[in-house]
Coordinates of C-alpha atoms and ligand atoms in Angstrom, one line a residue:
X61 CA -13.2 31.9 -17.3
X62 CA -15.0 34.5 -15.3
X63 CA -14.7 38.2 -16.1
X64 CA -16.1 41.4 -14.8
X65 CA -19.3 41.1 -16.7
X66 CA -19.9 37.9 -14.9
X67 CA -20.0 39.6 -11.5
X68 CA -22.1 42.5 -12.7
X69 CA -24.5 40.2 -14.5
X70 CA -25.7 38.9 -11.1
X71 CA -28.1 41.8 -10.7
X72 CA -30.2 40.8 -13.7
X73 CA -29.7 37.1 -13.4
X74 CA -32.8 35.1 -12.7
X75 CA -33.0 31.8 -10.8
X76 CA -31.1 29.1 -12.7
X77 CA -32.7 26.9 -15.3
X78 CA -31.9 23.6 -16.8
X79 CA -29.8 25.1 -19.7
X80 CA -27.7 27.3 -17.4
X81 CA -27.2 24.2 -15.2
X82 CA -25.8 22.3 -18.3
X83 CA -23.6 25.2 -19.2
X84 CA -22.2 25.5 -15.7
X85 CA -21.6 21.8 -15.5
X86 CA -19.8 21.8 -18.9
X87 CA -17.5 24.6 -17.7
X88 CA -16.8 22.9 -14.4
X89 CA -15.9 19.6 -16.2
X90 CA -13.6 21.6 -18.5
X91 CA -15.4 20.6 -21.7
X92 CA -15.1 24.1 -23.1
X93 CA -12.6 27.0 -22.6
X94 CA -15.3 29.5 -23.4
X95 CA -19.0 29.3 -23.9
X96 CA -20.2 30.3 -27.4
X97 CA -24.0 30.6 -28.0
X98 CA -25.8 32.1 -31.0
X99 CA -29.0 33.8 -31.8
X100 CA -29.9 32.8 -35.4
X101 CA -33.0 34.6 -36.8
X102 CA -34.0 34.2 -40.4
X103 CA -34.1 37.7 -42.0
X104 CA -37.6 37.2 -43.3
X105 CA -39.4 39.5 -40.9
X106 CA -39.0 41.7 -37.8
X107 CA -38.1 40.3 -34.4
X108 CA -40.9 39.9 -31.8
X109 CA -41.2 39.4 -28.1
X110 CA -40.7 35.6 -28.6
X111 CA -37.3 36.3 -30.1
X112 CA -36.6 38.4 -27.0
X113 CA -36.9 35.3 -24.9
X114 CA -34.3 33.6 -27.1
X115 CA -32.0 36.7 -27.1
X116 CA -32.1 37.1 -23.4
X117 CA -31.3 33.4 -23.0
X118 CA -28.5 33.2 -25.5
X119 CA -26.8 36.6 -24.8
X120 CA -27.7 36.2 -21.1
X121 CA -25.8 32.9 -20.8
X122 CA -22.8 34.4 -22.7
X123 CA -22.8 37.3 -20.3
X124 CA -23.2 35.3 -17.1
X125 CA -20.5 32.7 -18.0
X126 CA -17.9 35.0 -19.6
X127 CA -18.7 33.8 -23.1
X128 CA -19.8 35.3 -26.3
X129 CA -23.0 35.1 -28.4
X130 CA -23.1 35.4 -32.2
X131 CA -25.9 37.2 -33.9
X132 CA -26.2 35.1 -37.0
X133 CA -28.5 35.8 -40.0
X134 CA -29.8 32.3 -40.8
X135 CA -30.2 33.3 -44.5
X136 CA -30.6 30.2 -46.6
X137 CA -33.9 31.0 -48.2
X138 CA -33.3 33.9 -50.7
X139 CA -36.8 34.4 -51.9
X140 CA -38.3 35.4 -48.5
X141 CA -35.4 37.4 -47.1
X142 CA -34.4 41.0 -47.4
X143 CA -31.7 43.5 -46.2
X144 CA -34.5 45.6 -44.6
X145 CA -35.0 42.6 -42.2
X146 CA -31.2 42.2 -41.7
X147 CA -30.9 45.8 -40.6
X148 CA -34.0 45.8 -38.4
X149 CA -32.8 42.6 -36.6
X150 CA -29.4 44.1 -35.9
X151 CA -31.0 47.3 -34.6
X152 CA -33.5 45.4 -32.4
X153 CA -30.8 43.1 -30.8
X154 CA -28.6 46.1 -30.1
X155 CA -31.5 47.9 -28.5
X156 CA -32.6 45.0 -26.3
X157 CA -29.1 44.2 -24.9
X158 CA -27.7 47.7 -25.0
X159 CA -25.1 47.9 -22.2
X160 CA -24.2 44.2 -22.5
X161 CA -23.2 44.4 -26.2
X162 CA -19.5 45.2 -25.7
X163 CA -18.9 42.1 -23.6
X164 CA -20.9 39.5 -25.3
X165 CA -21.9 40.3 -28.8
X166 CA -19.6 38.5 -31.2
X167 CA -18.9 40.2 -34.6
X168 CA -17.0 39.1 -37.6
X169 CA -14.8 41.2 -39.8
X170 CA -16.5 42.3 -43.0
X171 CA -15.6 39.8 -45.8
X172 CA -14.3 37.2 -43.4
X173 CA -16.2 33.9 -44.1
X174 CA -14.2 31.8 -41.6
X175 CA -16.7 32.1 -38.7
X176 CA -13.9 33.8 -36.6
X177 CA -15.3 36.1 -33.9
X178 CA -14.1 39.6 -33.2
X179 CA -15.0 41.2 -29.9
X180 CA -16.1 44.8 -30.4
X181 CA -13.8 47.1 -28.6
X182 CA -15.2 50.5 -27.8
X183 CA -12.6 52.0 -30.1
X184 CA -13.2 49.6 -33.0
X185 CA -14.6 51.1 -36.1
X186 CA -18.1 49.6 -36.3
X187 CA -18.1 49.8 -40.1
X188 CA -15.5 47.1 -40.3
X189 CA -17.6 44.7 -38.3
X190 CA -20.9 42.9 -39.0
X191 CA -23.0 40.0 -37.7
X192 CA -22.5 36.5 -38.9
X193 CA -24.3 35.2 -42.0
X194 CA -25.0 31.5 -42.7
X195 CA -24.6 32.4 -46.3
X196 CA -21.0 33.3 -45.8
X197 CA -20.4 29.5 -45.4
X198 CA -22.0 28.4 -48.6
X199 CA -18.7 27.5 -50.2
X200 CA -17.7 25.4 -47.1
X201 CA -21.1 23.8 -46.9
X202 CA -20.8 22.9 -50.5
X203 CA -17.4 21.2 -49.9
X204 CA -18.8 19.3 -47.0
X205 CA -21.6 18.1 -49.3
X206 CA -19.0 16.8 -51.7
X207 CA -17.5 14.8 -48.8
X208 CA -20.9 13.3 -47.9
X209 CA -21.3 12.3 -51.6
X210 CA -17.8 10.7 -51.7
X211 CA -18.6 8.8 -48.5
X212 CA -21.7 7.4 -50.2
X213 CA -23.9 9.3 -47.7
X214 CA -25.6 11.7 -50.0
X215 CA -27.2 11.4 -53.5
X216 CA -28.8 13.5 -56.2
X217 CA -32.5 12.7 -56.4
X218 CA -34.7 13.6 -59.4
X219 CA -38.1 13.1 -57.6
X220 CA -40.3 16.2 -57.6
X221 CA -41.0 17.8 -54.2
X222 CA -44.5 16.2 -54.2
X223 CA -43.0 12.8 -54.9
X224 CA -40.4 13.2 -52.2
X225 CA -43.2 13.9 -49.7
X226 CA -45.2 10.9 -50.9
X227 CA -42.2 8.6 -50.7
X228 CA -41.4 9.8 -47.2
X229 CA -44.3 7.8 -45.6
X230 CA -45.7 8.8 -42.2
X231 CA -44.6 8.3 -38.6
X232 CA -46.5 5.0 -38.4
X233 CA -45.7 3.9 -41.9
X234 CA -42.1 3.4 -43.4
X235 CA -41.2 5.4 -46.4
X236 CA -40.1 4.1 -49.8
X237 CA -36.6 4.4 -51.2
X238 CA -36.1 6.8 -54.0
X239 CA -35.3 5.1 -57.3
X240 CA -32.2 7.5 -57.5
X241 CA -30.9 6.4 -54.2
X242 CA -28.2 4.0 -55.5
X243 CA -26.6 6.3 -58.1
X244 CA -22.8 5.9 -58.2
X245 CA -20.5 8.4 -56.4
X246 CA -19.2 9.6 -59.7
X247 CA -22.7 10.2 -61.1
X248 CA -23.7 12.0 -57.9
X249 CA -20.6 14.2 -58.0
X250 CA -21.2 15.1 -61.6
X251 CA -24.9 15.9 -61.1
X252 CA -24.3 17.9 -57.9
X253 CA -21.6 20.0 -59.6
X254 CA -23.9 20.6 -62.5
X255 CA -26.7 21.6 -60.1
X256 CA -24.3 24.2 -58.7
X257 CA -23.3 25.3 -62.2
X258 CA -27.0 26.2 -63.0
X259 CA -27.7 23.5 -65.5
X260 CA -31.1 22.4 -64.1
X261 CA -34.3 24.3 -63.4
X262 CA -35.8 24.9 -59.9
X263 CA -37.4 21.9 -58.3
X264 CA -35.9 19.4 -60.8
X265 CA -33.3 17.8 -58.5
X266 CA -32.2 17.8 -54.8
X267 CA -29.3 16.5 -52.9
X268 CA -30.4 14.2 -50.2
X269 CA -28.7 12.5 -47.3
X270 CA -28.7 8.7 -47.4
X271 CA -29.8 7.7 -44.0
X272 CA -32.8 5.4 -43.3
X273 CA -36.2 5.5 -45.1
X274 CA -37.8 3.4 -42.4
X275 CA -36.5 5.3 -39.4
X276 CA -39.2 6.1 -36.9
X277 CA -37.9 9.7 -37.0
X278 CA -39.3 11.2 -40.2
X279 CA -36.4 13.7 -40.3
X280 CA -33.9 10.8 -40.8
X281 CA -35.7 9.5 -43.9
X282 CA -33.2 10.8 -46.5
X283 CA -33.7 14.5 -45.7
X284 CA -33.1 17.0 -48.5
X285 CA -29.8 18.9 -48.0
X286 CA -29.9 21.2 -51.0
X287 CA -32.5 22.5 -53.4
X288 CA -32.2 24.5 -56.6
X289 CA -33.3 28.1 -56.5
X290 CA -32.4 30.5 -59.3
X291 CA -32.8 33.5 -57.2
X292 CA -30.9 36.6 -56.2
X293 CA -29.7 36.5 -52.6
X294 CA -29.6 39.7 -50.5
X295 CA -26.1 38.8 -49.2
X296 CA -24.5 36.6 -51.9
X297 CA -26.1 38.1 -54.9
X298 CA -26.3 35.6 -57.9
X299 CA -23.3 33.6 -56.8
X300 CA -25.4 30.5 -55.9
X301 CA -28.4 28.8 -57.5
X302 CA -28.4 25.9 -55.0
X303 CA -29.3 26.6 -51.4
X304 CA -28.8 24.4 -48.3
X305 CA -31.7 23.5 -46.2
X306 CA -32.0 24.7 -42.6
X307 CA -31.0 21.3 -41.0
X308 CA -27.9 21.0 -43.0
X309 CA -26.8 24.6 -42.8
X310 CA -27.6 25.1 -39.1
X311 CA -25.4 22.5 -37.4
X312 CA -22.5 23.2 -39.8
X313 CA -22.7 27.0 -39.2
X314 CA -22.7 26.3 -35.5
X315 CA -19.6 24.1 -36.0
X316 CA -17.8 26.6 -38.2
X317 CA -18.3 29.4 -35.6
X318 CA -17.3 27.2 -32.7
X319 CA -20.6 27.3 -31.0
X320 CA -20.7 25.2 -27.9
X321 CA -24.4 25.3 -27.0
X322 CA -26.9 25.6 -29.8
X323 CA -30.1 26.5 -28.0
X324 CA -33.4 26.4 -29.9
X325 CA -37.1 25.9 -29.4
X326 CA -38.8 22.5 -28.8
X327 CA -40.0 21.9 -32.3
X328 CA -36.4 21.2 -33.2
X329 CA -36.1 18.4 -30.7
X330 CA -37.0 15.9 -33.4
X331 CA -34.3 17.4 -35.7
X332 CA -31.6 16.8 -33.1
X333 CA -30.7 13.3 -34.4
X334 CA -30.1 14.8 -37.9
X335 CA -28.1 17.7 -36.4
X336 CA -25.8 15.1 -34.8
X337 CA -25.8 12.7 -37.8
X338 CA -24.4 15.4 -40.1
X339 CA -21.7 16.5 -37.7
X340 CA -20.7 12.9 -36.9
X341 CA -20.2 12.1 -40.6
X342 CA -18.1 15.1 -41.5
X343 CA -14.5 16.0 -40.5
X344 CA -15.6 18.9 -38.2
X345 CA -13.5 20.2 -35.3
X346 CA -14.0 18.8 -31.8
X347 CA -15.7 19.4 -29.5
X348 CA -18.8 19.4 -31.7
X349 CA -21.7 21.8 -30.8
X350 CA -24.7 20.3 -29.0
X351 CA -28.3 21.3 -29.4
X352 CA -30.6 22.0 -26.5
X353 CA -34.3 22.8 -26.7
X354 CA -36.6 25.0 -24.6
X355 CA -40.2 26.0 -24.8
X356 CA -41.0 28.9 -27.1
X357 CA -43.0 31.9 -25.7
X358 CA -46.6 32.1 -26.6
X359 CA -48.4 35.2 -25.4
X360 CA -52.1 35.7 -25.1
X361 CA -54.1 38.4 -27.1
X362 CA -51.5 38.5 -29.9
X363 CA -50.0 36.6 -32.7
X364 CA -46.3 36.0 -33.1
X365 CA -45.6 34.0 -36.2
X366 CA -43.8 36.1 -38.7
X367 CA -46.1 34.9 -41.4
X368 CA -49.1 36.3 -39.6
X369 CA -47.4 39.5 -38.6
X370 CA -46.4 40.0 -42.3
X371 CA -50.1 39.6 -43.3
X372 CA -51.2 42.3 -40.8
X373 CA -48.5 44.6 -42.2
X374 CA -49.1 43.8 -45.9
X375 CA -52.9 44.2 -45.6
X376 CA -52.5 47.5 -43.7
X377 CA -54.4 46.2 -40.7
X378 CA -51.6 47.9 -38.7
X379 CA -49.5 50.8 -39.7
X380 CA -46.2 49.0 -40.3
X381 CA -43.8 46.6 -38.5
X382 CA -43.3 49.1 -35.8
X383 CA -47.0 49.7 -35.1
X384 CA -47.1 50.1 -31.3
X385 CA -49.8 47.5 -31.1
X386 CA -47.6 44.7 -32.5
X387 CA -45.5 42.4 -30.4
X388 CA -42.5 43.2 -32.6
X389 CA -39.5 44.6 -30.8
X390 CA -39.8 47.7 -33.1
X391 CA -43.4 48.1 -32.1
X392 CA -42.7 47.7 -28.4
X393 CA -39.9 50.2 -28.7
X394 CA -42.0 52.7 -30.4
X395 CA -44.8 52.1 -27.9
X396 CA -42.3 53.3 -25.2
X397 CA -41.6 50.0 -23.5
X398 CA -38.0 49.9 -22.2
X399 CA -35.5 47.1 -22.9
X400 CA -35.2 46.6 -19.1
X401 CA -38.9 45.9 -18.9
X402 CA -38.7 43.2 -21.6
X403 CA -35.6 41.7 -20.0
X404 CA -37.3 41.6 -16.7
X405 CA -40.4 39.9 -18.3
X406 CA -38.1 37.3 -19.8
X407 CA -36.6 36.7 -16.4
X408 CA -40.1 36.3 -14.8
X409 CA -41.2 33.7 -17.3
X410 CA -38.0 31.6 -17.0
X411 CA -36.9 28.8 -19.3
X412 CA -38.6 25.4 -19.3
X413 CA -39.3 22.5 -21.5
X414 CA -43.1 22.8 -21.3
X415 CA -45.1 24.7 -23.9
X416 CA -47.8 26.9 -22.6
X417 CA -49.6 30.2 -23.0
X418 CA -48.2 33.2 -21.1
X419 CA -50.8 35.7 -20.0
X420 CA -50.0 39.1 -21.5
X421 CA -50.8 40.4 -18.0
X422 CA -47.4 39.2 -17.0
X423 CA -45.7 41.4 -19.6
X424 CA -47.9 44.3 -18.6
X425 CA -47.0 43.8 -15.0
X426 CA -43.3 43.9 -15.9
X427 CA -43.9 47.1 -17.9
X428 CA -45.8 48.8 -15.1
X429 CA -43.2 47.9 -12.5
X430 CA -40.4 49.3 -14.7
X431 CA -42.3 52.5 -15.6
X432 CA -43.4 53.1 -12.0
X433 CA -39.7 53.3 -11.2
X434 CA -38.5 55.5 -14.0
X435 CA -41.5 57.6 -15.3
X436 CA -41.7 61.3 -14.6
X437 CA -45.1 62.3 -13.2
X438 CA -46.9 65.0 -15.1
X439 CA -50.3 66.6 -15.3
X440 CA -52.5 66.3 -18.4
X441 CA -56.1 66.0 -19.3
X442 CA -57.2 63.6 -22.1
X443 CA -60.8 64.7 -22.5
X444 CA -60.8 68.3 -21.3
X445 CA -63.7 70.0 -19.5
X446 CA -63.3 73.7 -18.8
X447 CA -63.5 75.0 -15.2
X448 CA -63.6 78.7 -14.3
X449 CA -62.8 79.7 -10.7
X450 CA -65.0 82.7 -10.2
X451 CA -63.2 83.9 -7.0
X452 CA -59.7 83.6 -8.5
X453 CA -58.3 86.9 -9.9
X454 CA -58.3 87.1 -13.7
X455 CA -54.9 87.4 -15.2
X456 CA -53.1 86.0 -12.1
X457 CA -50.7 83.0 -12.5
X458 CA -49.2 81.2 -9.5
X459 CA -46.8 78.3 -9.5
X460 CA -47.6 75.2 -7.5
X461 CA -45.0 72.6 -6.6
X462 CA -45.4 69.1 -7.9
X463 CA -43.4 65.9 -7.3
X464 CA -41.6 64.5 -10.3
X465 CA -41.4 60.9 -9.1
X466 CA -42.5 59.7 -5.6
X467 CA -40.4 56.5 -6.2
X468 CA -37.3 58.5 -6.8
X469 CA -36.6 61.5 -4.5
X470 CA -33.6 62.5 -6.7
X471 CA -36.1 63.3 -9.5
X472 CA -37.1 66.4 -7.4
X473 CA -40.0 68.7 -7.9
X474 CA -41.2 71.2 -10.6
X475 CA -43.4 74.3 -10.8
X476 CA -46.7 74.0 -12.5
X477 CA -48.7 77.1 -13.4
X478 CA -52.2 77.5 -12.0
X479 CA -54.7 80.2 -13.0
X480 CA -58.4 81.1 -13.0
X481 CA -59.2 78.9 -16.1
X482 CA -58.5 75.2 -15.9
X483 CA -59.2 72.0 -17.6
X484 CA -60.2 68.9 -15.8
X485 CA -61.1 65.4 -17.1
X486 CA -64.7 65.0 -18.3
X487 CA -64.8 61.8 -16.4
X488 CA -64.1 63.6 -13.1
X489 CA -67.5 65.4 -13.2
X490 CA -71.0 63.9 -13.1
X491 CA -74.1 66.0 -13.1
X492 CA -76.2 63.2 -11.6
X493 CA -73.8 60.9 -9.9
X494 CA -74.6 57.6 -8.4
X495 CA -74.0 57.1 -4.7
X496 CA -70.3 56.8 -3.7
X497 CA -69.2 59.1 -6.6
X498 CA -66.7 61.3 -4.8
X499 CA -65.4 63.4 -7.6
X500 CA -66.8 66.7 -8.8
X501 CA -70.6 67.2 -8.9
X502 CA -73.0 70.1 -8.6
X503 CA -72.6 71.6 -5.1
X504 CA -69.7 69.1 -4.3
X505 CA -66.1 69.6 -3.5
X506 CA -62.9 68.0 -4.7
X507 CA -59.2 68.8 -4.3
X508 CA -57.1 69.8 -7.3
X509 CA -53.9 67.9 -6.8
X510 CA -51.0 70.1 -5.5
X511 CA -53.5 73.1 -5.3
X512 CA -56.9 74.1 -3.9
X513 CA -60.1 72.5 -2.9
X514 CA -62.8 73.7 -5.3
X515 CA -66.6 73.6 -5.2
X516 CA -68.9 73.3 -8.2
X517 CA -71.4 76.2 -8.2
X518 CA -72.9 76.2 -11.7
X519 CA -73.0 73.9 -14.7
X520 CA -73.0 75.5 -18.2
X521 CA -74.4 73.6 -21.2
X522 CA -74.5 74.2 -24.9
X523 CA -77.6 74.1 -27.1
X524 CA -77.5 70.3 -27.3
X525 CA -77.4 70.1 -23.5
X526 CA -73.8 69.0 -23.3
X527 CA -71.8 70.2 -20.3
X528 CA -69.2 72.6 -21.6
X529 CA -68.0 74.5 -18.6
X530 CA -68.2 74.5 -14.8
X531 CA -68.2 77.6 -12.7
X532 CA -66.5 76.8 -9.4
X533 CA -65.1 78.6 -6.3
X534 CA -61.8 77.8 -4.8
X535 CA -61.1 77.6 -1.0
X536 CA -58.1 79.9 -1.3
X537 CA -56.7 78.9 2.1
X538 CA -56.7 75.2 1.3
X539 CA -53.3 74.9 -0.6
X540 CA -50.4 73.3 1.2
X541 CA -49.3 75.6 4.1
X542 CA -52.6 77.5 4.0
X543 CA -55.0 77.8 7.0
X544 CA -57.5 75.3 5.7
X545 CA -55.0 73.0 4.0
X546 CA -55.9 70.2 6.4
X547 CA -59.6 70.1 5.4
X548 CA -60.4 66.7 4.1
X549 CA -62.4 66.0 0.9
X550 CA -62.9 62.6 -0.6
X551 CA -61.1 62.9 -3.9
X552 CA -58.2 64.7 -5.5
X553 CA -58.2 65.1 -9.3
X554 CA -55.7 66.2 -11.9
X555 CA -56.0 69.4 -13.9
X556 CA -54.1 71.8 -16.2
X557 CA -54.1 75.6 -16.4
X558 CA -56.0 76.4 -19.7
X559 CA -54.0 79.4 -20.9
X560 CA -50.7 77.6 -20.2
X561 CA -51.6 74.1 -21.5
X562 CA -50.1 72.6 -24.6
X563 CA -52.3 70.6 -27.0
X564 CA -51.2 67.1 -28.0
X565 CA -52.4 64.2 -30.0
X566 CA -52.7 61.1 -27.8
X567 CA -52.7 57.7 -29.3
X568 CA -54.4 55.3 -26.9
X569 CA -53.6 51.7 -27.6
X570 CA -55.3 48.6 -26.4
X571 CA -54.8 44.9 -27.1
X572 CA -54.7 44.0 -30.8
X573 CA -57.0 41.0 -30.4
X574 CA -60.2 40.4 -28.5
X575 CA -59.6 36.8 -27.7
X576 CA -56.7 35.2 -25.8
X577 CA -55.7 32.8 -28.5
X578 CA -56.4 34.3 -32.0
X579 CA -54.2 31.5 -33.4
X580 CA -56.3 28.8 -32.0
X581 CA -59.7 30.4 -32.5
X582 CA -62.0 29.2 -35.3
X583 CA -61.6 30.7 -38.7
X584 CA -59.3 33.5 -39.9
X585 CA -57.3 35.0 -37.0
X586 CA -57.9 38.5 -38.5
X587 CA -61.6 38.5 -37.6
X588 CA -60.6 38.7 -34.0
X589 CA -58.8 42.0 -34.3
X590 CA -59.9 44.5 -31.7
X591 CA -61.7 47.4 -33.5
X592 CA -60.8 49.7 -30.5
X593 CA -57.1 48.9 -30.4
X594 CA -56.3 52.5 -31.3
X595 CA -58.2 55.6 -30.2
X596 CA -56.9 59.1 -30.9
X597 CA -57.8 62.0 -28.6
X598 CA -56.7 65.7 -28.4
X599 CA -55.4 66.3 -24.9
X600 CA -54.2 69.4 -23.0
X601 CA -51.0 69.0 -21.1
X602 CA -49.0 70.9 -18.6
X603 CA -46.5 73.2 -20.4
X604 CA -43.3 71.3 -19.4
X605 CA -44.4 68.6 -21.8
X606 CA -43.7 70.9 -24.8
X607 CA -40.1 69.9 -24.0
X608 CA -40.8 66.2 -23.8
X609 CA -37.8 64.0 -24.8
X610 CA -38.0 60.9 -26.9
X611 CA -36.0 58.9 -24.4
X612 CA -38.1 59.9 -21.4
X613 CA -41.3 58.2 -20.1
X614 CA -44.1 60.1 -18.4
X615 CA -46.9 59.1 -16.1
X616 CA -49.9 61.4 -16.6
X617 CA -51.1 61.2 -13.0
X618 CA -54.2 59.1 -12.5
X619 CA -54.3 58.1 -16.2
X620 CA -51.5 56.2 -17.8
X621 CA -47.9 56.1 -19.0
X622 CA -46.9 57.9 -22.2
X623 CA -43.9 58.6 -24.4
X624 CA -43.3 60.8 -27.4
X625 CA -43.9 59.3 -30.8
X626 CA -41.5 59.9 -33.6
X627 CA -44.4 61.4 -35.6
X628 CA -44.0 64.5 -33.4
X629 CA -42.7 67.6 -35.0
X630 CA -41.9 71.1 -33.7
X631 CA -45.2 72.5 -32.5
X632 CA -47.0 69.2 -33.0
X633 CA -46.8 66.8 -30.0
X634 CA -47.8 63.2 -30.5
X635 CA -47.8 60.8 -27.6
X636 CA -48.3 57.0 -27.4
X637 CA -50.0 55.5 -24.4
X638 CA -47.6 52.9 -23.3
X639 CA -50.0 51.3 -20.8
X640 CA -52.7 52.3 -18.4
X641 CA -51.9 52.5 -14.6
X642 CA -54.2 49.5 -13.9
X643 CA -55.2 46.4 -15.7
X644 CA -58.6 47.4 -17.2
X645 CA -59.1 44.0 -18.8
X646 CA -59.2 42.0 -15.6
X647 CA -61.7 44.6 -14.3
X648 CA -63.8 44.0 -17.4
X649 CA -63.6 40.2 -16.9
X650 CA -64.8 40.6 -13.3
X651 CA -67.6 42.8 -14.4
X652 CA -68.7 40.3 -17.0
X653 CA -68.4 37.4 -14.6
X654 CA -70.9 39.0 -12.2
Ligands
LIG826 P1 -41.7 32.4 -36.8 O1 -42.2 31.0 -36.6 O2 -42.3 33.5 -36.0 O3 -41.4 32.7 -38.2 P2 -39.0 31.4 -36.4 O4 -38.8 30.4 -35.3 O5 -39.1 30.9 -37.7 O6 -40.3 32.3 -36.0 P3 -36.5 32.5 -36.5 O7 -36.1 33.8 -37.1 O8 -36.0 31.2 -37.2 O9 -38.0 32.6 -36.3 O10 -36.0 32.5 -35.0 C1 -34.8 32.8 -34.5 C2 -34.6 32.2 -33.2 O11 -35.6 32.7 -32.3 C3 -34.7 30.7 -33.2 O12 -33.7 30.1 -32.4 C4 -36.1 30.4 -32.6 O13 -36.1 29.2 -31.9 C5 -36.2 31.6 -31.6 N1 -37.6 31.9 -31.5 C6 -38.5 32.2 -32.4 N2 -39.7 32.4 -31.9 C7 -39.7 32.2 -30.6 C8 -40.6 32.2 -29.5 N3 -41.9 32.5 -29.7 N4 -40.1 32.0 -28.3 C9 -38.8 31.7 -28.1 N5 -37.9 31.7 -29.0 C10 -38.3 31.9 -30.3
LIG827 MG1 -37.3 29.8 -38.4

């Protein structure tokens, strides 16, 4: 079944991969009418760039093959989950696949627990639709458990969690059977119903599958299916005090929703026999969903486990889940990175079965490539140094024409005010420069971009000997179209007109960790936090940036890409540095290697 979205998907579709090959073959063989995938985060934290890989894969396949993908809250663990996370997950998925959502995102009607999908029509009232929740299936999962008990395939076990572990054995050593393994069906039914009714305390009993305590696959050694937790659940309230385990809930949720391809990361490969075992022994509809595994994304210079991200947030080592230094989707969004850049990154890295470490430089490359295409060029000075043009009339303002985006002629040009008093970057002047320093120096010349060539005549210092102002003369014929416009100087620098400039707080971000693999480094990962991951400077920007828009991206010429931060308020501009123009880390590495 190919639809319009299939054709249009071609533009963003990468080279094939082994999962797409399987899907294509299943469709060609007529095994499914329509492909159904799912993205099943546990709402116990915010989504990160690793989840983006899974989102792009699952929603991408739905989009390319005319199918649908369910966003499902995998919410079987009430004590770690929260509605805050449910809401953030939904917002982040919507953001990442904006533009695809109407074709591929499967919703359910509020209150419907059947797993039935509703495709969102543009006209549909969004408040009647919501994502899927595994917890909506608790009743059905409970009834399936009763069937397993009746078939003699599940039993109530009174071993403590520690004893269950000890009895399980090890990969090279068979486990021991629980003394409760041979309870009668009647006794198991009675005990399980009383577990549900709340008669027993947490941890006192579990429901376990009766499979094989000597299986070489540890996951088949009578895995726990249900545990007792007297806890309020964010979606089902206090309706339940027994909660299904991931392995039991996941395959059955897939089946209830009619998922065809259940795509997860490689750690779950060893769970697959259990996934299949549960479905084989229950009267579930055909065809049954099948699980496929791919390598998770690991990215250098960051951490991605939700547990570690939570520690950074909780201990206030970052400013929140959306701190622009975090690899969370909320952080990347606030940083100014576009969904297109993240999708293009996911396409670059592809989908394989081999675990590895992806260099964060690959992500940075995708970000730069995207921003170079879309960002509007502007002039701004991060660390201002005053320049006075002694031969330029006081009180005069002229407008010079500057290009908005050389990559996109349609972006046009704008007028930037120029006057006698300017700011240039402190770095663009050196009083005692080394050889081959071509920017401004005493007696030297440089071009001010889009304007004149200037010459440094005098250096003014304060009482501490710091350079505070440069007195320069301008070659007033050297602007474009002027008689000396063709005169060559070795460098062109950026500037702003001092009386017209708008001040702004600039937040300059760098990598959050100083080592490529903080997870693998010795000791506590937090000791590798980069102390310079955030610097704040007061900049002076060309006046058009007073009207900066949250959805626009800007390149401050010669410096970096920036976007407005939500902390901005009328009269108070705050910008985030998205990324520098060049990779300064690889330069550092080369310097250190010499
Ligand atoms: P964490 O270990 O960070 O807590 P998780 O795997 O427990 O992550 P889930 O919320 O269960 O997080 O993940 C939802 C989906 O996203 C799963 O299908 C999982 O396989 C996938 N996923 C999670 N992390 C990554 C990653 N780094 N790369 C690719 N897919 C991932
Ligand atoms: Mg998980």
